[in-house]
mmCIF file with all atom_site columns, C-alpha atoms in Angstrom:
data_model
loop_
_atom_site.group_PDB
_atom_site.id
_atom_site.type_symbol
_atom_site.label_atom_id
_atom_site.label_alt_id
_atom_site.label_comp_id
_atom_site.label_asym_id
_atom_site.label_entity_id
_atom_site.label_seq_id
_atom_site.pdbx_PDB_ins_code
_atom_site.Cartn_x
_atom_site.Cartn_y
_atom_site.Cartn_z
_atom_site.occupancy
_atom_site.B_iso_or_equiv
_atom_site.pdbx_formal_charge
_atom_site.auth_seq_id
_atom_site.auth_comp_id
_atom_site.auth_asym_id
_atom_site.auth_atom_id
_atom_site.pdbx_PDB_model_num
ATOM 1   C CA . UNK A 1 1   ? 30.956  21.350  -17.195 1.00 50.00 ? 1   UNK A CA 1
ATOM 2   C CA . UNK A 1 2   ? 27.669  23.083  -16.367 1.00 52.00 ? 2   UNK A CA 1
ATOM 3   C CA . UNK A 1 3   ? 26.351  23.822  -12.891 1.00 50.00 ? 3   UNK A CA 1
ATOM 4   C CA . UNK A 1 4   ? 23.621  21.236  -13.484 1.00 49.00 ? 4   UNK A CA 1
ATOM 5   C CA . UNK A 1 5   ? 26.181  18.549  -14.302 1.00 50.00 ? 5   UNK A CA 1
ATOM 6   C CA . UNK A 1 6   ? 28.256  19.490  -11.256 1.00 50.00 ? 6   UNK A CA 1
ATOM 7   C CA . UNK A 1 7   ? 25.198  19.225  -9.016  1.00 49.00 ? 7   UNK A CA 1
ATOM 8   C CA . UNK A 1 8   ? 24.442  15.803  -10.466 1.00 49.00 ? 8   UNK A CA 1
ATOM 9   C CA . UNK A 1 9   ? 28.032  14.740  -9.806  1.00 50.00 ? 9   UNK A CA 1
ATOM 10  C CA . UNK A 1 10  ? 27.761  15.783  -6.162  1.00 50.00 ? 10  UNK A CA 1
ATOM 11  C CA . UNK A 1 11  ? 24.430  14.005  -5.635  1.00 52.00 ? 11  UNK A CA 1
ATOM 12  C CA . UNK A 1 12  ? 25.283  10.948  -7.705  1.00 49.00 ? 12  UNK A CA 1
ATOM 13  C CA . UNK A 1 13  ? 25.177  7.621   -5.854  1.00 45.00 ? 13  UNK A CA 1
ATOM 14  C CA . UNK A 1 14  ? 28.016  6.456   -8.060  1.00 49.00 ? 14  UNK A CA 1
ATOM 15  C CA . UNK A 1 15  ? 30.464  8.969   -6.581  1.00 47.00 ? 15  UNK A CA 1
ATOM 16  C CA . UNK A 1 16  ? 33.454  7.003   -5.420  1.00 44.00 ? 16  UNK A CA 1
ATOM 17  C CA . UNK A 1 17  ? 35.059  9.074   -2.731  1.00 46.00 ? 17  UNK A CA 1
ATOM 18  C CA . UNK A 1 18  ? 34.307  12.244  -0.777  1.00 47.00 ? 18  UNK A CA 1
ATOM 19  C CA . UNK A 1 19  ? 37.794  13.563  -1.506  1.00 44.00 ? 19  UNK A CA 1
ATOM 20  C CA . UNK A 1 20  ? 37.087  13.365  -5.226  1.00 43.00 ? 20  UNK A CA 1
ATOM 21  C CA . UNK A 1 21  ? 33.943  15.434  -4.720  1.00 43.00 ? 21  UNK A CA 1
ATOM 22  C CA . UNK A 1 22  ? 35.666  18.010  -2.542  1.00 48.00 ? 22  UNK A CA 1
ATOM 23  C CA . UNK A 1 23  ? 38.138  18.705  -5.358  1.00 45.00 ? 23  UNK A CA 1
ATOM 24  C CA . UNK A 1 24  ? 35.303  19.943  -7.612  1.00 47.00 ? 24  UNK A CA 1
ATOM 25  C CA . UNK A 1 25  ? 34.447  23.156  -5.756  1.00 50.00 ? 25  UNK A CA 1
ATOM 26  C CA . UNK A 1 26  ? 32.919  26.097  -7.582  1.00 49.00 ? 26  UNK A CA 1
ATOM 27  C CA . UNK A 1 27  ? 34.529  29.501  -7.581  1.00 47.00 ? 27  UNK A CA 1
ATOM 28  C CA . UNK A 1 28  ? 32.486  32.468  -6.311  1.00 47.00 ? 28  UNK A CA 1
ATOM 29  C CA . UNK A 1 29  ? 32.042  33.546  -9.943  1.00 48.00 ? 29  UNK A CA 1
ATOM 30  C CA . UNK A 1 30  ? 30.564  30.175  -10.918 1.00 47.00 ? 30  UNK A CA 1
ATOM 31  C CA . UNK A 1 31  ? 27.025  31.210  -10.045 1.00 48.00 ? 31  UNK A CA 1
ATOM 32  C CA . UNK A 1 32  ? 26.953  33.969  -12.677 1.00 48.00 ? 32  UNK A CA 1
ATOM 33  C CA . UNK A 1 33  ? 24.513  32.885  -15.381 1.00 51.00 ? 33  UNK A CA 1
ATOM 34  C CA . UNK A 1 34  ? 24.415  35.821  -17.790 1.00 50.00 ? 34  UNK A CA 1
ATOM 35  C CA . UNK A 1 35  ? 23.416  35.038  -21.365 1.00 51.00 ? 35  UNK A CA 1
ATOM 36  C CA . UNK A 1 36  ? 26.729  36.561  -22.489 1.00 51.00 ? 36  UNK A CA 1
ATOM 37  C CA . UNK A 1 37  ? 28.706  34.013  -20.526 1.00 50.00 ? 37  UNK A CA 1
ATOM 38  C CA . UNK A 1 38  ? 29.064  30.855  -22.574 1.00 50.00 ? 38  UNK A CA 1
ATOM 39  C CA . UNK A 1 39  ? 30.259  28.619  -19.778 1.00 52.00 ? 39  UNK A CA 1
ATOM 40  C CA . UNK A 1 40  ? 30.578  28.754  -16.030 1.00 55.00 ? 40  UNK A CA 1
ATOM 41  C CA . UNK A 1 41  ? 34.047  29.595  -14.867 1.00 56.00 ? 41  UNK A CA 1
ATOM 42  C CA . UNK A 1 42  ? 35.660  27.182  -12.446 1.00 54.00 ? 42  UNK A CA 1
ATOM 43  C CA . UNK A 1 43  ? 38.312  27.666  -9.831  1.00 59.00 ? 43  UNK A CA 1
ATOM 44  C CA . UNK A 1 44  ? 41.920  27.183  -10.774 1.00 69.00 ? 44  UNK A CA 1
ATOM 45  C CA . UNK A 1 45  ? 42.148  23.845  -9.021  1.00 73.00 ? 45  UNK A CA 1
ATOM 46  C CA . UNK A 1 46  ? 43.174  20.913  -11.182 1.00 74.00 ? 46  UNK A CA 1
ATOM 47  C CA . UNK A 1 47  ? 40.345  18.702  -12.440 1.00 75.00 ? 47  UNK A CA 1
ATOM 48  C CA . UNK A 1 48  ? 39.219  15.869  -10.199 1.00 76.00 ? 48  UNK A CA 1
ATOM 49  C CA . UNK A 1 49  ? 40.907  12.551  -10.797 1.00 81.00 ? 49  UNK A CA 1
ATOM 50  C CA . UNK A 1 50  ? 38.738  9.599   -11.698 1.00 84.00 ? 50  UNK A CA 1
ATOM 51  C CA . UNK A 1 51  ? 39.370  6.008   -10.840 1.00 83.00 ? 51  UNK A CA 1
ATOM 52  C CA . UNK A 1 52  ? 38.305  3.339   -13.323 1.00 86.00 ? 52  UNK A CA 1
ATOM 53  C CA . UNK A 1 53  ? 36.122  0.677   -11.726 1.00 86.00 ? 53  UNK A CA 1
ATOM 54  C CA . UNK A 1 54  ? 34.578  -2.487  -13.063 1.00 90.00 ? 54  UNK A CA 1
ATOM 55  C CA . UNK A 1 55  ? 30.844  -2.817  -13.559 1.00 92.00 ? 55  UNK A CA 1
ATOM 56  C CA . UNK A 1 56  ? 30.692  -5.225  -10.611 1.00 92.00 ? 56  UNK A CA 1
ATOM 57  C CA . UNK A 1 57  ? 32.457  -2.749  -8.304  1.00 91.00 ? 57  UNK A CA 1
ATOM 58  C CA . UNK A 1 58  ? 30.217  0.035   -9.572  1.00 90.00 ? 58  UNK A CA 1
ATOM 59  C CA . UNK A 1 59  ? 27.063  -1.986  -8.784  1.00 93.00 ? 59  UNK A CA 1
ATOM 60  C CA . UNK A 1 60  ? 28.433  -2.985  -5.377  1.00 92.00 ? 60  UNK A CA 1
ATOM 61  C CA . UNK A 1 61  ? 29.182  0.649   -4.569  1.00 91.00 ? 61  UNK A CA 1
ATOM 62  C CA . UNK A 1 62  ? 25.735  1.728   -5.799  1.00 91.00 ? 62  UNK A CA 1
ATOM 63  C CA . UNK A 1 63  ? 24.028  -0.826  -3.542  1.00 92.00 ? 63  UNK A CA 1
ATOM 64  C CA . UNK A 1 64  ? 26.177  0.224   -0.582  1.00 92.00 ? 64  UNK A CA 1
ATOM 65  C CA . UNK A 1 65  ? 25.201  3.866   -1.045  1.00 90.00 ? 65  UNK A CA 1
ATOM 66  C CA . UNK A 1 66  ? 21.530  2.946   -1.461  1.00 88.00 ? 66  UNK A CA 1
ATOM 67  C CA . UNK A 1 67  ? 21.611  0.993   1.798   1.00 88.00 ? 67  UNK A CA 1
ATOM 68  C CA . UNK A 1 68  ? 23.033  4.035   3.590   1.00 86.00 ? 68  UNK A CA 1
ATOM 69  C CA . UNK A 1 69  ? 20.181  6.276   2.412   1.00 82.00 ? 69  UNK A CA 1
ATOM 70  C CA . UNK A 1 70  ? 17.276  6.820   4.793   1.00 76.00 ? 70  UNK A CA 1
ATOM 71  C CA . UNK A 1 71  ? 14.171  4.804   4.046   1.00 73.00 ? 71  UNK A CA 1
ATOM 72  C CA . UNK A 1 72  ? 11.051  6.684   3.033   1.00 71.00 ? 72  UNK A CA 1
ATOM 73  C CA . UNK A 1 73  ? 9.067   7.071   6.259   1.00 69.00 ? 73  UNK A CA 1
ATOM 74  C CA . UNK A 1 74  ? 5.615   6.528   4.658   1.00 70.00 ? 74  UNK A CA 1
ATOM 75  C CA . UNK A 1 75  ? 3.931   4.278   7.272   1.00 65.00 ? 75  UNK A CA 1
ATOM 76  C CA . UNK A 1 76  ? 6.309   4.594   10.182  1.00 70.00 ? 76  UNK A CA 1
ATOM 77  C CA . UNK A 1 77  ? 5.744   8.294   10.862  1.00 76.00 ? 77  UNK A CA 1
ATOM 78  C CA . UNK A 1 78  ? 1.964   8.371   10.644  1.00 77.00 ? 78  UNK A CA 1
ATOM 79  C CA . UNK A 1 79  ? -0.334  7.635   13.548  1.00 82.00 ? 79  UNK A CA 1
ATOM 80  C CA . UNK A 1 80  ? -2.691  4.754   12.690  1.00 83.00 ? 80  UNK A CA 1
ATOM 81  C CA . UNK A 1 81  ? -6.117  6.073   11.756  1.00 87.00 ? 81  UNK A CA 1
ATOM 82  C CA . UNK A 1 82  ? -9.544  4.514   11.610  1.00 89.00 ? 82  UNK A CA 1
ATOM 83  C CA . UNK A 1 83  ? -10.021 5.644   8.011   1.00 88.00 ? 83  UNK A CA 1
ATOM 84  C CA . UNK A 1 84  ? -7.082  3.738   6.567   1.00 87.00 ? 84  UNK A CA 1
ATOM 85  C CA . UNK A 1 85  ? -7.645  0.665   8.714   1.00 91.00 ? 85  UNK A CA 1
ATOM 86  C CA . UNK A 1 86  ? -11.264 0.566   7.580   1.00 92.00 ? 86  UNK A CA 1
ATOM 87  C CA . UNK A 1 87  ? -10.288 1.075   3.947   1.00 91.00 ? 87  UNK A CA 1
ATOM 88  C CA . UNK A 1 88  ? -7.784  -1.793  4.073   1.00 93.00 ? 88  UNK A CA 1
ATOM 89  C CA . UNK A 1 89  ? -10.296 -4.035  5.864   1.00 95.00 ? 89  UNK A CA 1
ATOM 90  C CA . UNK A 1 90  ? -12.968 -3.163  3.285   1.00 95.00 ? 90  UNK A CA 1
ATOM 91  C CA . UNK A 1 91  ? -10.679 -4.285  0.465   1.00 96.00 ? 91  UNK A CA 1
ATOM 92  C CA . UNK A 1 92  ? -9.707  -7.506  2.249   1.00 96.00 ? 92  UNK A CA 1
ATOM 93  C CA . UNK A 1 93  ? -13.339 -8.404  3.031   1.00 96.00 ? 93  UNK A CA 1
ATOM 94  C CA . UNK A 1 94  ? -14.316 -7.645  -0.566  1.00 96.00 ? 94  UNK A CA 1
ATOM 95  C CA . UNK A 1 95  ? -11.628 -9.931  -1.942  1.00 97.00 ? 95  UNK A CA 1
ATOM 96  C CA . UNK A 1 96  ? -12.565 -12.674 0.544   1.00 96.00 ? 96  UNK A CA 1
ATOM 97  C CA . UNK A 1 97  ? -16.280 -12.496 -0.265  1.00 97.00 ? 97  UNK A CA 1
ATOM 98  C CA . UNK A 1 98  ? -15.563 -12.482 -3.991  1.00 97.00 ? 98  UNK A CA 1
ATOM 99  C CA . UNK A 1 99  ? -13.276 -15.498 -3.689  1.00 97.00 ? 99  UNK A CA 1
ATOM 100 C CA . UNK A 1 100 ? -15.928 -17.439 -1.745  1.00 95.00 ? 100 UNK A CA 1
ATOM 101 C CA . UNK A 1 101 ? -18.665 -16.503 -4.206  1.00 95.00 ? 101 UNK A CA 1
ATOM 102 C CA . UNK A 1 102 ? -16.663 -17.474 -7.275  1.00 96.00 ? 102 UNK A CA 1
ATOM 103 C CA . UNK A 1 103 ? -15.423 -20.694 -5.681  1.00 94.00 ? 103 UNK A CA 1
ATOM 104 C CA . UNK A 1 104 ? -18.976 -21.751 -4.797  1.00 92.00 ? 104 UNK A CA 1
ATOM 105 C CA . UNK A 1 105 ? -20.351 -20.726 -8.216  1.00 93.00 ? 105 UNK A CA 1
ATOM 106 C CA . UNK A 1 106 ? -17.668 -22.657 -10.112 1.00 94.00 ? 106 UNK A CA 1
ATOM 107 C CA . UNK A 1 107 ? -18.117 -25.658 -7.818  1.00 91.00 ? 107 UNK A CA 1
ATOM 108 C CA . UNK A 1 108 ? -21.898 -25.537 -8.267  1.00 91.00 ? 108 UNK A CA 1
ATOM 109 C CA . UNK A 1 109 ? -21.537 -25.436 -12.052 1.00 92.00 ? 109 UNK A CA 1
ATOM 110 C CA . UNK A 1 110 ? -18.857 -28.136 -12.146 1.00 91.00 ? 110 UNK A CA 1
ATOM 111 C CA . UNK A 1 111 ? -20.470 -30.546 -9.656  1.00 89.00 ? 111 UNK A CA 1
ATOM 112 C CA . UNK A 1 112 ? -22.691 -32.376 -12.179 1.00 88.00 ? 112 UNK A CA 1
ATOM 113 C CA . UNK A 1 113 ? -19.736 -32.869 -14.538 1.00 91.00 ? 113 UNK A CA 1
ATOM 114 C CA . UNK A 1 114 ? -17.553 -34.223 -11.728 1.00 90.00 ? 114 UNK A CA 1
ATOM 115 C CA . UNK A 1 115 ? -20.115 -36.832 -10.744 1.00 86.00 ? 115 UNK A CA 1
ATOM 116 C CA . UNK A 1 116 ? -21.184 -34.999 -7.575  1.00 86.00 ? 116 UNK A CA 1
ATOM 117 C CA . UNK A 1 117 ? -24.737 -34.489 -8.851  1.00 82.00 ? 117 UNK A CA 1
ATOM 118 C CA . UNK A 1 118 ? -26.675 -32.178 -6.566  1.00 84.00 ? 118 UNK A CA 1
ATOM 119 C CA . UNK A 1 119 ? -24.033 -32.096 -3.804  1.00 84.00 ? 119 UNK A CA 1
ATOM 120 C CA . UNK A 1 120 ? -23.854 -28.296 -3.774  1.00 85.00 ? 120 UNK A CA 1
ATOM 121 C CA . UNK A 1 121 ? -27.545 -27.547 -4.216  1.00 86.00 ? 121 UNK A CA 1
ATOM 122 C CA . UNK A 1 122 ? -29.335 -25.520 -1.530  1.00 86.00 ? 122 UNK A CA 1
ATOM 123 C CA . UNK A 1 123 ? -31.495 -28.382 -0.309  1.00 89.00 ? 123 UNK A CA 1
ATOM 124 C CA . UNK A 1 124 ? -28.572 -30.767 0.158   1.00 89.00 ? 124 UNK A CA 1
ATOM 125 C CA . UNK A 1 125 ? -26.453 -28.082 1.860   1.00 88.00 ? 125 UNK A CA 1
ATOM 126 C CA . UNK A 1 126 ? -29.284 -27.178 4.263   1.00 89.00 ? 126 UNK A CA 1
ATOM 127 C CA . UNK A 1 127 ? -29.766 -30.840 5.146   1.00 91.00 ? 127 UNK A CA 1
ATOM 128 C CA . UNK A 1 128 ? -26.057 -31.277 5.913   1.00 90.00 ? 128 UNK A CA 1
ATOM 129 C CA . UNK A 1 129 ? -25.807 -28.035 7.880   1.00 89.00 ? 129 UNK A CA 1
ATOM 130 C CA . UNK A 1 130 ? -28.917 -28.784 9.972   1.00 89.00 ? 130 UNK A CA 1
ATOM 131 C CA . UNK A 1 131 ? -27.220 -31.909 11.388  1.00 92.00 ? 131 UNK A CA 1
ATOM 132 C CA . UNK A 1 132 ? -24.076 -30.063 12.509  1.00 92.00 ? 132 UNK A CA 1
ATOM 133 C CA . UNK A 1 133 ? -23.594 -29.121 16.187  1.00 94.00 ? 133 UNK A CA 1
ATOM 134 C CA . UNK A 1 134 ? -24.406 -25.525 17.149  1.00 92.00 ? 134 UNK A CA 1
ATOM 135 C CA . UNK A 1 135 ? -20.806 -24.600 18.035  1.00 94.00 ? 135 UNK A CA 1
ATOM 136 C CA . UNK A 1 136 ? -19.611 -25.659 14.567  1.00 94.00 ? 136 UNK A CA 1
ATOM 137 C CA . UNK A 1 137 ? -22.403 -23.725 12.855  1.00 92.00 ? 137 UNK A CA 1
ATOM 138 C CA . UNK A 1 138 ? -21.462 -20.579 14.800  1.00 93.00 ? 138 UNK A CA 1
ATOM 139 C CA . UNK A 1 139 ? -17.759 -21.112 14.121  1.00 94.00 ? 139 UNK A CA 1
ATOM 140 C CA . UNK A 1 140 ? -18.453 -20.963 10.392  1.00 93.00 ? 140 UNK A CA 1
ATOM 141 C CA . UNK A 1 141 ? -21.394 -18.561 10.428  1.00 94.00 ? 141 UNK A CA 1
ATOM 142 C CA . UNK A 1 142 ? -20.008 -15.794 12.687  1.00 96.00 ? 142 UNK A CA 1
ATOM 143 C CA . UNK A 1 143 ? -16.917 -14.906 10.599  1.00 96.00 ? 143 UNK A CA 1
ATOM 144 C CA . UNK A 1 144 ? -18.942 -15.017 7.383   1.00 95.00 ? 144 UNK A CA 1
ATOM 145 C CA . UNK A 1 145 ? -21.640 -12.801 8.909   1.00 96.00 ? 145 UNK A CA 1
ATOM 146 C CA . UNK A 1 146 ? -19.051 -10.355 10.273  1.00 97.00 ? 146 UNK A CA 1
ATOM 147 C CA . UNK A 1 147 ? -17.212 -10.079 6.957   1.00 97.00 ? 147 UNK A CA 1
ATOM 148 C CA . UNK A 1 148 ? -20.443 -9.634  4.991   1.00 96.00 ? 148 UNK A CA 1
ATOM 149 C CA . UNK A 1 149 ? -21.873 -7.091  7.434   1.00 97.00 ? 149 UNK A CA 1
ATOM 150 C CA . UNK A 1 150 ? -18.675 -5.059  7.616   1.00 97.00 ? 150 UNK A CA 1
ATOM 151 C CA . UNK A 1 151 ? -18.264 -4.952  3.853   1.00 97.00 ? 151 UNK A CA 1
ATOM 152 C CA . UNK A 1 152 ? -21.909 -3.935  3.412   1.00 97.00 ? 152 UNK A CA 1
ATOM 153 C CA . UNK A 1 153 ? -21.871 -1.086  5.937   1.00 97.00 ? 153 UNK A CA 1
ATOM 154 C CA . UNK A 1 154 ? -18.397 0.146   5.035   1.00 96.00 ? 154 UNK A CA 1
ATOM 155 C CA . UNK A 1 155 ? -19.417 0.074   1.365   1.00 95.00 ? 155 UNK A CA 1
ATOM 156 C CA . UNK A 1 156 ? -22.305 2.390   2.244   1.00 95.00 ? 156 UNK A CA 1
ATOM 157 C CA . UNK A 1 157 ? -19.786 4.611   4.034   1.00 95.00 ? 157 UNK A CA 1
ATOM 158 C CA . UNK A 1 158 ? -17.575 4.756   0.936   1.00 92.00 ? 158 UNK A CA 1
ATOM 159 C CA . UNK A 1 159 ? -20.580 5.557   -1.261  1.00 94.00 ? 159 UNK A CA 1
ATOM 160 C CA . UNK A 1 160 ? -21.466 8.426   1.066   1.00 94.00 ? 160 UNK A CA 1
ATOM 161 C CA . UNK A 1 161 ? -17.923 9.741   0.664   1.00 92.00 ? 161 UNK A CA 1
ATOM 162 C CA . UNK A 1 162 ? -18.408 9.615   -3.120  1.00 93.00 ? 162 UNK A CA 1
ATOM 163 C CA . UNK A 1 163 ? -21.433 11.886  -2.599  1.00 94.00 ? 163 UNK A CA 1
ATOM 164 C CA . UNK A 1 164 ? -19.232 14.196  -0.493  1.00 94.00 ? 164 UNK A CA 1
ATOM 165 C CA . UNK A 1 165 ? -21.074 13.382  2.730   1.00 93.00 ? 165 UNK A CA 1
ATOM 166 C CA . UNK A 1 166 ? -19.392 12.734  6.097   1.00 92.00 ? 166 UNK A CA 1
ATOM 167 C CA . UNK A 1 167 ? -16.019 13.940  4.818   1.00 91.00 ? 167 UNK A CA 1
ATOM 168 C CA . UNK A 1 168 ? -15.015 16.079  7.784   1.00 92.00 ? 168 UNK A CA 1
ATOM 169 C CA . UNK A 1 169 ? -12.703 14.454  10.291  1.00 91.00 ? 169 UNK A CA 1
ATOM 170 C CA . UNK A 1 170 ? -15.301 14.373  13.066  1.00 94.00 ? 170 UNK A CA 1
ATOM 171 C CA . UNK A 1 171 ? -18.125 12.975  10.911  1.00 94.00 ? 171 UNK A CA 1
ATOM 172 C CA . UNK A 1 172 ? -15.770 10.483  9.243   1.00 93.00 ? 172 UNK A CA 1
ATOM 173 C CA . UNK A 1 173 ? -14.768 9.020   12.604  1.00 94.00 ? 173 UNK A CA 1
ATOM 174 C CA . UNK A 1 174 ? -18.372 9.059   13.834  1.00 95.00 ? 174 UNK A CA 1
ATOM 175 C CA . UNK A 1 175 ? -19.512 7.184   10.723  1.00 95.00 ? 175 UNK A CA 1
ATOM 176 C CA . UNK A 1 176 ? -16.567 4.773   11.102  1.00 94.00 ? 176 UNK A CA 1
ATOM 177 C CA . UNK A 1 177 ? -17.580 3.867   14.656  1.00 96.00 ? 177 UNK A CA 1
ATOM 178 C CA . UNK A 1 178 ? -21.199 3.588   13.470  1.00 96.00 ? 178 UNK A CA 1
ATOM 179 C CA . UNK A 1 179 ? -20.066 1.063   10.851  1.00 96.00 ? 179 UNK A CA 1
ATOM 180 C CA . UNK A 1 180 ? -18.305 -0.979  13.538  1.00 96.00 ? 180 UNK A CA 1
ATOM 181 C CA . UNK A 1 181 ? -21.361 -0.908  15.818  1.00 97.00 ? 181 UNK A CA 1
ATOM 182 C CA . UNK A 1 182 ? -23.727 -1.812  12.971  1.00 97.00 ? 182 UNK A CA 1
ATOM 183 C CA . UNK A 1 183 ? -21.398 -4.647  11.994  1.00 97.00 ? 183 UNK A CA 1
ATOM 184 C CA . UNK A 1 184 ? -21.481 -6.058  15.527  1.00 97.00 ? 184 UNK A CA 1
ATOM 185 C CA . UNK A 1 185 ? -25.279 -5.844  15.791  1.00 97.00 ? 185 UNK A CA 1
ATOM 186 C CA . UNK A 1 186 ? -25.789 -7.280  12.315  1.00 97.00 ? 186 UNK A CA 1
ATOM 187 C CA . UNK A 1 187 ? -23.349 -10.139 12.956  1.00 96.00 ? 187 UNK A CA 1
ATOM 188 C CA . UNK A 1 188 ? -25.224 -11.142 16.110  1.00 96.00 ? 188 UNK A CA 1
ATOM 189 C CA . UNK A 1 189 ? -28.519 -10.880 14.230  1.00 96.00 ? 189 UNK A CA 1
ATOM 190 C CA . UNK A 1 190 ? -27.309 -13.020 11.333  1.00 95.00 ? 190 UNK A CA 1
ATOM 191 C CA . UNK A 1 191 ? -25.899 -15.637 13.716  1.00 92.00 ? 191 UNK A CA 1
ATOM 192 C CA . UNK A 1 192 ? -29.291 -15.936 15.405  1.00 91.00 ? 192 UNK A CA 1
ATOM 193 C CA . UNK A 1 193 ? -30.993 -16.845 12.144  1.00 85.00 ? 193 UNK A CA 1
#
């Protein structure tokens, strides 16, 4: 058995028992890796005993060992940052705007074939919207304006990063807060229209 195979045995999640692993200790001479030595010499202990297990027991043991392993810390150890929140929000707003655009476009194209005639044309929509109460108009208009404004300004921010501008930590945060401020001002402006 090579040193590589022994290391794999020790780290293997399929190892059945710690006592089995402790029986496979290397001798002090086992680390000698001369080209003249054909194999690594082992201690004079008897070989480790193996226990036959069924495939079901093997899978159960594998899952038990996997559950005992620590979870990769990825998100839990990092402090939340404006850059990754803004990147996630940019993707979500992009998907939302795309979904609304495609839904309206397909509905507009399908309306005449469904017997709705000009139900989704601009003139008919403006007539219906003009008769709605102000609170309902703002309830629909404000989120749409905020999503559109944020995606627009954060898209400009991402394009500036592609040009290698505002990539230092300080300028990245400054531009991020500028995007949030511009989004707020633009949302108010669009709601006043």
